[in-house]
mmCIF file of C-alpha atoms in Angstrom:
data_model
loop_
_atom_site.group_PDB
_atom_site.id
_atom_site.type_symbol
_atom_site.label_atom_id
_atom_site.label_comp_id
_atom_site.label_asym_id
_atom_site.label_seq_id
_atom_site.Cartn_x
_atom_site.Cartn_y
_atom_site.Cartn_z
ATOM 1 C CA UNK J 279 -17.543 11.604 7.661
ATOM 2 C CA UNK J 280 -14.775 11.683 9.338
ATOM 3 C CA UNK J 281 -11.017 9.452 9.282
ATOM 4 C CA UNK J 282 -12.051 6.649 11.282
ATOM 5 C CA UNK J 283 -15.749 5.725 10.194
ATOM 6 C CA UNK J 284 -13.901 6.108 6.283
ATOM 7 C CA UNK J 285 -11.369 3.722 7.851
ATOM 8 C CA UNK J 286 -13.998 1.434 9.188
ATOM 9 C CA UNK J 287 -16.252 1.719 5.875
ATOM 10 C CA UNK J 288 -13.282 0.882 3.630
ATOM 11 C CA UNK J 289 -12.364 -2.144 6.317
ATOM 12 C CA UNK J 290 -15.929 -3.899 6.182
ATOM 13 C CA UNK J 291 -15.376 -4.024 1.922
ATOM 14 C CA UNK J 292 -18.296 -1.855 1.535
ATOM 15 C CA UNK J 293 -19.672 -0.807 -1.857
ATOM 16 C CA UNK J 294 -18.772 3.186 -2.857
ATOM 17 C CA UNK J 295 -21.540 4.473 -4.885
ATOM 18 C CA UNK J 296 -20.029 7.355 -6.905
ATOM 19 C CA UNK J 297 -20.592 10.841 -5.759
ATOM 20 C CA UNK J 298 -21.618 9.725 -2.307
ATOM 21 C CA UNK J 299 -20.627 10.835 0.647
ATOM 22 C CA UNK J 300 -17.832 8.521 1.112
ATOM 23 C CA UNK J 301 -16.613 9.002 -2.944
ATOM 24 C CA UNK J 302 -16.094 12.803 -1.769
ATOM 25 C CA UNK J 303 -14.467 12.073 1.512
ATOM 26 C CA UNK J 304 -12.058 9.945 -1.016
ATOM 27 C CA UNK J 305 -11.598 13.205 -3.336
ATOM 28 C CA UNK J 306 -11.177 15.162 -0.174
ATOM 29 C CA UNK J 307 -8.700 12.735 1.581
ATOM 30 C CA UNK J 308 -6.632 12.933 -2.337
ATOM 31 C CA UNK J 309 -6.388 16.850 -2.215
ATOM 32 C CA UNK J 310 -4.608 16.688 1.870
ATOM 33 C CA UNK J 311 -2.605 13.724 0.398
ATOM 34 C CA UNK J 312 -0.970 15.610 -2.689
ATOM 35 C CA UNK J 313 -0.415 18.995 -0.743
ATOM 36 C CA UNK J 314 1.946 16.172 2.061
ATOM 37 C CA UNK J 315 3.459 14.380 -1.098
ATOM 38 C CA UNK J 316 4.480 17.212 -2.789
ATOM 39 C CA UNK J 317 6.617 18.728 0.125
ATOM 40 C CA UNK J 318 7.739 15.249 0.981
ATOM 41 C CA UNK J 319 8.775 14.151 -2.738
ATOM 42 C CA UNK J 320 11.392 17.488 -2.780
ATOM 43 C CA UNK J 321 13.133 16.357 0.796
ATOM 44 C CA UNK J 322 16.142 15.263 0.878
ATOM 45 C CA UNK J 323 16.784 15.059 4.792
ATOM 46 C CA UNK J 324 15.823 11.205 5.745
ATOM 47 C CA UNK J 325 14.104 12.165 8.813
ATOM 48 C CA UNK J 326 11.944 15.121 7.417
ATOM 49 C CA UNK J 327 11.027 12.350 4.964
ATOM 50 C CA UNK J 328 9.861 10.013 7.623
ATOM 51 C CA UNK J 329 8.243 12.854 9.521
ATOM 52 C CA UNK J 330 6.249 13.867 6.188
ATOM 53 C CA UNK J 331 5.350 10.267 5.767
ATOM 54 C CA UNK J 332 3.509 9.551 8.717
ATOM 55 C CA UNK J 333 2.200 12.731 8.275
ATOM 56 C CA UNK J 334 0.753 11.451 5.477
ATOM 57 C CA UNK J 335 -0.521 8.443 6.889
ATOM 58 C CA UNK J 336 -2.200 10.147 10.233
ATOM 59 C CA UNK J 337 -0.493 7.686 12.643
ATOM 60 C CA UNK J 338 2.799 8.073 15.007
ATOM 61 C CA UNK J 339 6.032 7.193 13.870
ATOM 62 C CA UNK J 340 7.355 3.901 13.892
ATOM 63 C CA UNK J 341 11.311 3.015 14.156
ATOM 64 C CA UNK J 342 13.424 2.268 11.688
ATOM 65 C CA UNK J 343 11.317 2.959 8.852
ATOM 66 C CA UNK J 344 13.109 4.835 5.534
ATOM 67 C CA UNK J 345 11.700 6.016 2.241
ATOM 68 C CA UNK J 346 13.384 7.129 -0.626
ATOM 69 C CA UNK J 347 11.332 9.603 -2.754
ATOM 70 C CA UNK J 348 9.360 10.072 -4.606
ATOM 71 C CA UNK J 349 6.604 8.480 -3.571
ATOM 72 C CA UNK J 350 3.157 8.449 -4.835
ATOM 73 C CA UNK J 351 -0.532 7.884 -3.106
ATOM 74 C CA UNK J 352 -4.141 8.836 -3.825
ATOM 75 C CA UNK J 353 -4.985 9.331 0.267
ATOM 76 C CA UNK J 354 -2.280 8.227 2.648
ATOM 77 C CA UNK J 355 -4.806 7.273 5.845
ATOM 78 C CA UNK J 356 -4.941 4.002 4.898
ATOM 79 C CA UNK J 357 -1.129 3.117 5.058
ATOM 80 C CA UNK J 358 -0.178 0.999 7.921
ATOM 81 C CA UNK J 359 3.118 0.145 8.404
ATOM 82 C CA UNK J 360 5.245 -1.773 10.907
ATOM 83 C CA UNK J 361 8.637 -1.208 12.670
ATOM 84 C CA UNK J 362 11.944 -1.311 10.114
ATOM 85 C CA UNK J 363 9.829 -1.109 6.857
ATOM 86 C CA UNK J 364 12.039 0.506 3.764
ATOM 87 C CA UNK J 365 10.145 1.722 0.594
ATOM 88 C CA UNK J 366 12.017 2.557 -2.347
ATOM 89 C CA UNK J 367 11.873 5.233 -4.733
ATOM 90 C CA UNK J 368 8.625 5.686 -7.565
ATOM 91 C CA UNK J 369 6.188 3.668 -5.262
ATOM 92 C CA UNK J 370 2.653 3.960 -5.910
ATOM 93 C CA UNK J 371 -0.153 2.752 -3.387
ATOM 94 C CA UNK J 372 -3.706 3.408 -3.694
ATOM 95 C CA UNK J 373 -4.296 2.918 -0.352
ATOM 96 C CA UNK J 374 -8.297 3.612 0.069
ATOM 97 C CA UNK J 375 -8.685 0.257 0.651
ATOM 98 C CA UNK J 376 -6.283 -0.052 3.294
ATOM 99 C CA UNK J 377 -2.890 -1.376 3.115
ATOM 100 C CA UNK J 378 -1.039 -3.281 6.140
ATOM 101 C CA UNK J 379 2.105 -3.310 5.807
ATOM 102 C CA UNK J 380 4.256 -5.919 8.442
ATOM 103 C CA UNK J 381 7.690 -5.317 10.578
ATOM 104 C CA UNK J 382 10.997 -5.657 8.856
ATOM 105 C CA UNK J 383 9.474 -5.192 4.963
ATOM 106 C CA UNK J 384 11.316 -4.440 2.072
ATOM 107 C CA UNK J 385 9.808 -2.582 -0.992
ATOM 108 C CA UNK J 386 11.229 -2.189 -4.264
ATOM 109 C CA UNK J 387 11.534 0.144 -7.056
ATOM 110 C CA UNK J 388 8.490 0.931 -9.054
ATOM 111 C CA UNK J 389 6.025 -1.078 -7.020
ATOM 112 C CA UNK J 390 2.226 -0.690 -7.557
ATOM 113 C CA UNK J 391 -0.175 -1.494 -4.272
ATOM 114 C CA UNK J 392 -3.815 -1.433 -5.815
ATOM 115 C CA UNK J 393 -6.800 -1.629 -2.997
ATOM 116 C CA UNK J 394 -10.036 -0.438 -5.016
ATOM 117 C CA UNK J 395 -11.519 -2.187 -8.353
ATOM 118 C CA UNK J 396 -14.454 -0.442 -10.849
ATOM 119 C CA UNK J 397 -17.725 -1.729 -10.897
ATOM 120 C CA UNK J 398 -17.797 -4.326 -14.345
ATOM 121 C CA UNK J 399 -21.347 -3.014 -15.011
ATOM 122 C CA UNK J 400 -21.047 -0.655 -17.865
ATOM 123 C CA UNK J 401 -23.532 1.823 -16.216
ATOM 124 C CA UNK J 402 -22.000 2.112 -12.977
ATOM 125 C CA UNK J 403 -18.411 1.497 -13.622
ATOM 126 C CA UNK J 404 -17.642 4.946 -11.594
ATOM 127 C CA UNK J 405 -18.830 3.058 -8.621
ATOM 128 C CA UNK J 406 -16.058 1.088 -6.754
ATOM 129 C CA UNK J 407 -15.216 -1.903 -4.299
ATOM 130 C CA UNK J 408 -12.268 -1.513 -1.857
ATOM 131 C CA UNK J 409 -10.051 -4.559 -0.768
ATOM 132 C CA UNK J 410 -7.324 -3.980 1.398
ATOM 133 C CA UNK J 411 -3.611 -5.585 0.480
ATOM 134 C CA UNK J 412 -1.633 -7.081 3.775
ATOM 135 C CA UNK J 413 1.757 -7.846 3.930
ATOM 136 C CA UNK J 414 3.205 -9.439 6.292
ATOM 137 C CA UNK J 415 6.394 -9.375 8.257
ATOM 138 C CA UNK J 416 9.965 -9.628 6.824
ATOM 139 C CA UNK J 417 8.157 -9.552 3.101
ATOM 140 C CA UNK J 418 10.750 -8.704 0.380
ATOM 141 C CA UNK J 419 8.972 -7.322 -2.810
ATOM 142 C CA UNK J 420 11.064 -6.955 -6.039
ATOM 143 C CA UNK J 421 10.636 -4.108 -8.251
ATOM 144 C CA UNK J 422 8.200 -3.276 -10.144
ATOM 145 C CA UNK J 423 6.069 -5.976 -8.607
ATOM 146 C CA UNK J 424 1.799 -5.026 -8.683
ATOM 147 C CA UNK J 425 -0.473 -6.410 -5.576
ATOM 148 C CA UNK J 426 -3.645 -6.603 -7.010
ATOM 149 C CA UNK J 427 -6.897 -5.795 -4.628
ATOM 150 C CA UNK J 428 -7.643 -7.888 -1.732
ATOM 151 C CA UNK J 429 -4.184 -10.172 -1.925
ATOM 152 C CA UNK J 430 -2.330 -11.271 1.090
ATOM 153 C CA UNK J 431 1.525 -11.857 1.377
ATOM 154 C CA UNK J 432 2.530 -14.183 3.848
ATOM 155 C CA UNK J 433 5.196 -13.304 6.809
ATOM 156 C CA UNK J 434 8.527 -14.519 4.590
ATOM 157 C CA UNK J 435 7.733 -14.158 1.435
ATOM 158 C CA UNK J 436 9.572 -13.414 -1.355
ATOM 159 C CA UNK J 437 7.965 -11.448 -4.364
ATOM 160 C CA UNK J 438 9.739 -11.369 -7.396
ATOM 161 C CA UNK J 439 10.755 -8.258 -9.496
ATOM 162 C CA UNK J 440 8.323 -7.597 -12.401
ATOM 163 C CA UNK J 441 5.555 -10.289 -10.443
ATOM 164 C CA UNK J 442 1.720 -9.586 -10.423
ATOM 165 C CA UNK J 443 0.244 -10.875 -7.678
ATOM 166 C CA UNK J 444 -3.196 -12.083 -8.319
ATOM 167 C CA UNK J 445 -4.003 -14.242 -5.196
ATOM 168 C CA UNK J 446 -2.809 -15.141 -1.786
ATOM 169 C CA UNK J 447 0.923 -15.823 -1.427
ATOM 170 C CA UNK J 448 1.876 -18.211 1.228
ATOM 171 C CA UNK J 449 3.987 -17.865 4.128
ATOM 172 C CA UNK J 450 7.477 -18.199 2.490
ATOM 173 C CA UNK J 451 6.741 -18.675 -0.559
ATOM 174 C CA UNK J 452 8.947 -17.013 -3.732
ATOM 175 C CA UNK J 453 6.489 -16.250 -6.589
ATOM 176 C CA UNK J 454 7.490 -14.789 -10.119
ATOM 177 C CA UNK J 455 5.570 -14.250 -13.277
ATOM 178 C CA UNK J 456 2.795 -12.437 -14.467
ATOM 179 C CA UNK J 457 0.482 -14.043 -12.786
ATOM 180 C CA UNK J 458 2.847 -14.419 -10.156
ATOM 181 C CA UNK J 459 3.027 -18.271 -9.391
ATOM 182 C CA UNK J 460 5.369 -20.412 -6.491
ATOM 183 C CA UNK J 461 8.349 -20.946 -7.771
ATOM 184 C CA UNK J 462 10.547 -22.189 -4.544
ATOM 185 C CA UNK J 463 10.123 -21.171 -0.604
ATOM 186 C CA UNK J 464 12.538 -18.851 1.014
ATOM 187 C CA UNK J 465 12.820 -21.055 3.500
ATOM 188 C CA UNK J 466 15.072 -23.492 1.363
ATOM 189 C CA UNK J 467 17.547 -20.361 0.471
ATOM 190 C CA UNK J 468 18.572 -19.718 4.566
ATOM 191 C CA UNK J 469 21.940 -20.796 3.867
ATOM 192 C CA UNK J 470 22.786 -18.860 0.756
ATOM 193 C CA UNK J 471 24.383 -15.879 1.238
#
């Protein structure tokens, strides 16, 4: 297996059988992405960060983007992320799954991007089933917000600090709460400042 039939497997929400091929291209994928976030959680230099970052995630660098560390993932070459994206510090994204992220995206402290869920069944609960998160552009997420598997965030939105996203959040749409509901639209806040 290689990066891009992994990256097409995980896209097409296949079933991972534990201890298949695929479970030990994830284990394999995990080892390359601790060895990256290691060196890149000591940096201090904001472009060495960046540098280690896309590193991390296998694809070229984009502009404007800024991480503070430390920053945590189980495999990295899933991440995609747009122009002037900012992640704060003690991030965590399982990323197997895949995880989109838009242009002009803020990240807060603390949050959790899940993309893979156990089997229920009792005897094959090792087994898993990816389902990739997608933000979209000029997303604000407070921190410590958690995007659950297979949730989208609308271009706009507004994710509050502390939310759980459970489902779908609309274009523009503020949720809070645990699980995270609407609770107003962005778009009625333009003129506060």
């Amino acid at each position: 297996m290689d990066i891009e039939s992994f990256r097409r497997y995980m896209k097409d929400k296949s079933y991972i059988q534990a201890g298949s091929p695929v479970h030990l291209y994830m284990h394999k994928l995990s080892v390359e992405a601790r060895k990256i976030t290691t060196e890149l959680n000591s940096e201090t230099d904001p472009r060495k960060i960046a540098s280690l970052f896309f590193e991390l995630i296998g694809k070229p660098e984009r502009e404007g983007f800024s991480l503070f560390p430390p920053f945590y993932t189980e495999c990295g070459k899933n991440i995609t992320v747009g122009d002037r994206v900012f992640i704060n510090m003690c991030c965590c994204f399982q990323d197997h799954g895949g995880i989109e992220i838009g242009d002009d995206v803020l990240i807060g402290h603390g949050v959790y991007i899940a993309t893979l869920n156990h089997v229920a069944d009792p005897d094959k609960r090792r087994d898993m089933l990816p389902s990739p998160v997608k933000i979209g552009n000029r997303v604000w997420i407070g921190a410590g917000a958690r995007l659950l598997p297979g949730v989208t965030i609308g271009d706009d939105a507004i994710i509050a600090m502390g939310a759980v996203v459970t489902k779908n959040v609309p274009q523009g749409a503020i949720v809070a709460g645990v699980p995270a509901r609407i609770i107003g639209s962005a778009y009625d806040k333009k003129d506060e400042v």
